[in-house]
Amino acid sequence: MTDIIIRTEGLKKNFGDLEVLKGIDVSIRRGEVVSIIGPSGGGKSTFLRCLNLLEQPTAGKVFFKEQDITDKKMDTCKFRQQIGMVFQNFNVFPNMTVLENITLTPILEKKVPKAQAEEEAMALLKRVGLEDKANEYPRKLSGGQKQRLAIVRALAMQPDVMLFDEPTSALDPEMVKEVLNVITELTKSGMTILIVTHEMGFAREVSDRVLFICDGIIKEEGRPEQIFTCPRDPSTIKFLSMVL
Amino acid sequence: MDKILKILIKYYPVFLEGLWGTLWVSAVVVALGSVLGLLIATFRMSKVKPLSWLADAYIEVLRGTPVLLQLYVFYFAMPDNVPEAVSIIVALVVNASAYISEIIRAGIGAVDKGQWEAAKSLGLSNKNIMSRVILPQATKNILPALCNEFITTIKGTSLASVFFVGELMTSFKTIQSATFLPLPALIIVGMIYFTLNFVLSRLLRVLERRLAVSD
């Protein structure tokens, strides 16, 4: 069981009367790359956001490294430091330089010495081709550059898991590729990755497993070849026939 | 025009004293009002419901009753050994804090929800999220409104003249009773108020433009 890093049991989430998640049971192995696909409003993002407690589950349990994170006694900050998240709208901090965006949390929460944090940040920026932007403010960056910054900002905390919530949905078409390339590279590094995406070609290429979430439950899951070539569930078939 | 000049020349020390009074009362009220306002805003946004309700009631009562009434209440409610000026300033501070707390709350509320989420997802503590991510961005929303509040406060201090707290309107009253000529002194005081606020609002415009540059 030790290679399971995230496990949910009967995970439910309501917003008022609206049942968004109706019971999700899933186990994610260390190093696994899992794509989550499905129609809008089906609960994909909410599921992802429950995994780092941006949403408090209404019922059910979420285990991270065998620890129940819905337990009130959990140190939520310490736990979140182990899970990076990348958002659709980048959410880089506009009041800080690119470099400060990255070094902020390592310096404040992990007490990494400033010089070391900056050195590590520069290495990360180099990896995504932004080293010449280190002292710029985010307003000078394109959408694709902001998203690459958001990715390395999360990576600077050396998380065990990375969550991507539609990382390319707010990008201009010509910038999608540069962001997907960074994520693809990351999938090869052995990082555990969950990614909600509408990029079906990308999901098929990089995933070890695909979850199809619709109406608040996992309707179907399997290897990408199986899901994309011979889906079994009628709702998966319908969805894929519309997007492919 | 003639009369105005004569009065200005004869009584300019009284006007200067009044101007000084208005300035320091305004400065004290805005400074203390901001501190108290931040505290009230914190209560108002607190997850502890009774605190939030209490702050809400405080704000509603102060916004729903006239300032002059509030001044009278503080004037009569304070113990006799408290100087009048102090009661009046306390009343103005309390009044300003209600408005300022709402300005601060709105400024914090206007920061994009995604900023909170990103900061949380990184594992920043609440204290650091507030001080490093949210407040620096909220300040930008808050400053212009706070300057407006400063202008409102400057004008509001004129009510203190009802209790002869030695600001500009008190200067007017002093001169009026000495000369039996209300209009010239009133015009002079009016021009001083106007100049003060005009300069402030121009400065505010420059500040707003500066802040907009970083968008």
mmCIF file of N, CA and C in Angstrom, chain B residues 88-144:
data_model
loop_
_atom_site.group_PDB
_atom_site.id
_atom_site.type_symbol
_atom_site.label_atom_id
_atom_site.label_comp_id
_atom_site.label_asym_id
_atom_site.label_seq_id
_atom_site.Cartn_x
_atom_site.Cartn_y
_atom_site.Cartn_z
ATOM 1 N N ILE B 88 -14.751 65.244 21.601
ATOM 2 C CA ILE B 88 -15.131 65.476 20.210
ATOM 3 C C ILE B 88 -14.233 64.679 19.268
ATOM 4 N N ILE B 89 -12.929 64.681 19.553
ATOM 5 C CA ILE B 89 -12.012 63.942 18.686
ATOM 6 C C ILE B 89 -12.297 62.441 18.760
ATOM 7 N N VAL B 90 -12.559 61.960 19.959
ATOM 8 C CA VAL B 90 -12.901 60.541 20.094
ATOM 9 C C VAL B 90 -14.137 60.221 19.252
ATOM 10 N N ALA B 91 -15.141 61.104 19.328
ATOM 11 C CA ALA B 91 -16.366 60.878 18.553
ATOM 12 C C ALA B 91 -16.063 60.839 17.058
ATOM 13 N N LEU B 92 -15.230 61.779 16.600
ATOM 14 C CA LEU B 92 -14.890 61.806 15.173
ATOM 15 C C LEU B 92 -14.104 60.553 14.774
ATOM 16 N N VAL B 93 -13.197 60.109 15.648
ATOM 17 C CA VAL B 93 -12.408 58.901 15.375
ATOM 18 C C VAL B 93 -13.334 57.698 15.234
ATOM 19 N N VAL B 94 -14.263 57.580 16.189
ATOM 20 C CA VAL B 94 -15.192 56.452 16.158
ATOM 21 C C VAL B 94 -16.022 56.487 14.879
ATOM 22 N N ASN B 95 -16.507 57.688 14.533
ATOM 23 C CA ASN B 95 -17.299 57.828 13.309
ATOM 24 C C ASN B 95 -16.483 57.450 12.073
ATOM 25 N N ALA B 96 -15.264 57.982 11.976
ATOM 26 C CA ALA B 96 -14.426 57.701 10.800
ATOM 27 C C ALA B 96 -14.082 56.213 10.735
ATOM 28 N N SER B 97 -13.872 55.586 11.887
ATOM 29 C CA SER B 97 -13.471 54.170 11.890
ATOM 30 C C SER B 97 -14.510 53.290 11.207
ATOM 31 N N ALA B 98 -15.794 53.669 11.352
ATOM 32 C CA ALA B 98 -16.853 52.868 10.728
ATOM 33 C C ALA B 98 -16.713 52.907 9.209
ATOM 34 N N TYR B 99 -16.503 54.112 8.681
ATOM 35 C CA TYR B 99 -16.372 54.251 7.226
ATOM 36 C C TYR B 99 -15.073 53.607 6.738
ATOM 37 N N ILE B 100 -13.989 53.860 7.488
ATOM 38 C CA ILE B 100 -12.685 53.338 7.062
ATOM 39 C C ILE B 100 -12.676 51.811 7.091
ATOM 40 N N SER B 101 -13.342 51.231 8.088
ATOM 41 C CA SER B 101 -13.358 49.760 8.152
ATOM 42 C C SER B 101 -14.030 49.174 6.912
ATOM 43 N N GLU B 102 -15.083 49.863 6.438
ATOM 44 C CA GLU B 102 -15.749 49.377 5.230
ATOM 45 C C GLU B 102 -14.869 49.562 3.998
ATOM 46 N N ILE B 103 -14.095 50.639 3.976
ATOM 47 C CA ILE B 103 -13.165 50.865 2.861
ATOM 48 C C ILE B 103 -12.116 49.750 2.836
ATOM 49 N N ILE B 104 -11.586 49.431 4.009
ATOM 50 C CA ILE B 104 -10.557 48.382 4.093
ATOM 51 C C ILE B 104 -11.152 47.035 3.685
ATOM 52 N N ARG B 105 -12.349 46.767 4.191
ATOM 53 C CA ARG B 105 -12.982 45.489 3.864
ATOM 54 C C ARG B 105 -13.232 45.364 2.360
ATOM 55 N N ALA B 106 -13.722 46.446 1.778
ATOM 56 C CA ALA B 106 -13.977 46.407 0.335
ATOM 57 C C ALA B 106 -12.663 46.233 -0.436
ATOM 58 N N GLY B 107 -11.606 46.906 0.031
ATOM 59 C CA GLY B 107 -10.304 46.804 -0.634
ATOM 60 C C GLY B 107 -9.755 45.399 -0.592
ATOM 61 N N ILE B 108 -9.910 44.744 0.548
ATOM 62 C CA ILE B 108 -9.446 43.364 0.677
ATOM 63 C C ILE B 108 -10.329 42.438 -0.163
ATOM 64 N N GLY B 109 -11.649 42.726 -0.133
ATOM 65 C CA GLY B 109 -12.580 41.901 -0.902
ATOM 66 C C GLY B 109 -12.351 41.991 -2.404
ATOM 67 N N ALA B 110 -11.770 43.117 -2.842
ATOM 68 C CA ALA B 110 -11.575 43.317 -4.282
ATOM 69 C C ALA B 110 -10.343 42.579 -4.816
ATOM 70 N N VAL B 111 -9.513 42.051 -3.906
ATOM 71 C CA VAL B 111 -8.363 41.271 -4.381
ATOM 72 C C VAL B 111 -8.884 39.946 -4.934
ATOM 73 N N ASP B 112 -8.410 39.595 -6.107
ATOM 74 C CA ASP B 112 -8.900 38.405 -6.808
ATOM 75 C C ASP B 112 -8.837 37.158 -5.915
ATOM 76 N N LYS B 113 -9.919 36.397 -5.947
ATOM 77 C CA LYS B 113 -10.006 35.173 -5.143
ATOM 78 C C LYS B 113 -8.850 34.212 -5.465
ATOM 79 N N GLY B 114 -8.425 34.238 -6.714
ATOM 80 C CA GLY B 114 -7.331 33.367 -7.140
ATOM 81 C C GLY B 114 -6.036 33.614 -6.389
ATOM 82 N N GLN B 115 -5.847 34.851 -5.914
ATOM 83 C CA GLN B 115 -4.635 35.170 -5.158
ATOM 84 C C GLN B 115 -4.617 34.431 -3.821
ATOM 85 N N TRP B 116 -5.788 34.406 -3.170
ATOM 86 C CA TRP B 116 -5.911 33.642 -1.922
ATOM 87 C C TRP B 116 -5.629 32.169 -2.190
ATOM 88 N N GLU B 117 -6.251 31.667 -3.252
ATOM 89 C CA GLU B 117 -6.152 30.234 -3.528
ATOM 90 C C GLU B 117 -4.724 29.830 -3.847
ATOM 91 N N ALA B 118 -4.056 30.653 -4.665
ATOM 92 C CA ALA B 118 -2.676 30.337 -5.021
ATOM 93 C C ALA B 118 -1.800 30.359 -3.771
ATOM 94 N N ALA B 119 -1.998 31.384 -2.939
ATOM 95 C CA ALA B 119 -1.181 31.512 -1.724
ATOM 96 C C ALA B 119 -1.431 30.343 -0.777
ATOM 97 N N LYS B 120 -2.715 29.962 -0.642
ATOM 98 C CA LYS B 120 -3.042 28.811 0.208
ATOM 99 C C LYS B 120 -2.423 27.539 -0.338
ATOM 100 N N SER B 121 -2.533 27.354 -1.662
ATOM 101 C CA SER B 121 -2.065 26.105 -2.257
ATOM 102 C C SER B 121 -0.556 25.950 -2.109
ATOM 103 N N LEU B 122 0.151 27.072 -1.972
ATOM 104 C CA LEU B 122 1.596 26.982 -1.764
ATOM 105 C C LEU B 122 1.928 26.562 -0.331
ATOM 106 N N GLY B 123 0.946 26.692 0.559
ATOM 107 C CA GLY B 123 1.174 26.341 1.956
ATOM 108 C C GLY B 123 1.619 27.528 2.788
ATOM 109 N N LEU B 124 1.320 28.738 2.337
ATOM 110 C CA LEU B 124 1.621 29.924 3.147
ATOM 111 C C LEU B 124 0.674 29.962 4.343
ATOM 112 N N SER B 125 1.177 30.457 5.469
ATOM 113 C CA SER B 125 0.315 30.600 6.644
ATOM 114 C C SER B 125 -0.635 31.776 6.404
ATOM 115 N N ASN B 126 -1.752 31.793 7.137
ATOM 116 C CA ASN B 126 -2.729 32.871 6.959
ATOM 117 C C ASN B 126 -2.106 34.236 7.172
ATOM 118 N N LYS B 127 -1.237 34.315 8.164
ATOM 119 C CA LYS B 127 -0.583 35.588 8.486
ATOM 120 C C LYS B 127 0.234 36.068 7.278
ATOM 121 N N ASN B 128 1.000 35.160 6.691
ATOM 122 C CA ASN B 128 1.837 35.539 5.550
ATOM 123 C C ASN B 128 1.008 35.820 4.297
ATOM 124 N N ILE B 129 -0.087 35.085 4.130
ATOM 125 C CA ILE B 129 -0.965 35.354 2.982
ATOM 126 C C ILE B 129 -1.461 36.791 3.067
ATOM 127 N N MET B 130 -1.911 37.168 4.268
ATOM 128 C CA MET B 130 -2.443 38.512 4.473
ATOM 129 C C MET B 130 -1.355 39.556 4.266
ATOM 130 N N SER B 131 -0.225 39.397 4.945
ATOM 131 C CA SER B 131 0.769 40.472 4.961
ATOM 132 C C SER B 131 1.581 40.549 3.671
ATOM 133 N N ARG B 132 1.809 39.430 3.003
ATOM 134 C CA ARG B 132 2.683 39.441 1.829
ATOM 135 C C ARG B 132 1.927 39.492 0.509
ATOM 136 N N VAL B 133 0.735 38.903 0.489
ATOM 137 C CA VAL B 133 0.036 38.777 -0.802
ATOM 138 C C VAL B 133 -1.189 39.698 -0.871
ATOM 139 N N ILE B 134 -2.051 39.617 0.121
ATOM 140 C CA ILE B 134 -3.341 40.306 0.023
ATOM 141 C C ILE B 134 -3.239 41.803 0.353
ATOM 142 N N LEU B 135 -2.702 42.129 1.534
ATOM 143 C CA LEU B 135 -2.679 43.549 1.924
ATOM 144 C C LEU B 135 -1.906 44.444 0.953
ATOM 145 N N PRO B 136 -0.732 44.002 0.446
ATOM 146 C CA PRO B 136 -0.054 44.882 -0.523
ATOM 147 C C PRO B 136 -0.927 45.189 -1.742
ATOM 148 N N GLN B 137 -1.727 44.219 -2.163
ATOM 149 C CA GLN B 137 -2.596 44.457 -3.317
ATOM 150 C C GLN B 137 -3.830 45.260 -2.917
ATOM 151 N N ALA B 138 -4.322 45.009 -1.698
ATOM 152 C CA ALA B 138 -5.517 45.710 -1.231
ATOM 153 C C ALA B 138 -5.216 47.192 -1.026
ATOM 154 N N THR B 139 -3.990 47.500 -0.587
ATOM 155 C CA THR B 139 -3.603 48.889 -0.334
ATOM 156 C C THR B 139 -3.893 49.753 -1.549
ATOM 157 N N LYS B 140 -3.636 49.178 -2.709
ATOM 158 C CA LYS B 140 -3.852 49.888 -3.956
ATOM 159 C C LYS B 140 -5.329 50.245 -4.133
ATOM 160 N N ASN B 141 -6.211 49.342 -3.718
ATOM 161 C CA ASN B 141 -7.646 49.633 -3.801
ATOM 162 C C ASN B 141 -8.066 50.603 -2.717
ATOM 163 N N ILE B 142 -7.365 50.522 -1.570
ATOM 164 C CA ILE B 142 -7.806 51.259 -0.390
ATOM 165 C C ILE B 142 -7.380 52.732 -0.434
ATOM 166 N N LEU B 143 -6.150 52.986 -0.892
ATOM 167 C CA LEU B 143 -5.581 54.337 -0.789
ATOM 168 C C LEU B 143 -6.465 55.455 -1.361
ATOM 169 N N PRO B 144 -6.958 55.333 -2.592
ATOM 170 C CA PRO B 144 -7.784 56.427 -3.114
ATOM 171 C C PRO B 144 -9.018 56.690 -2.266
#
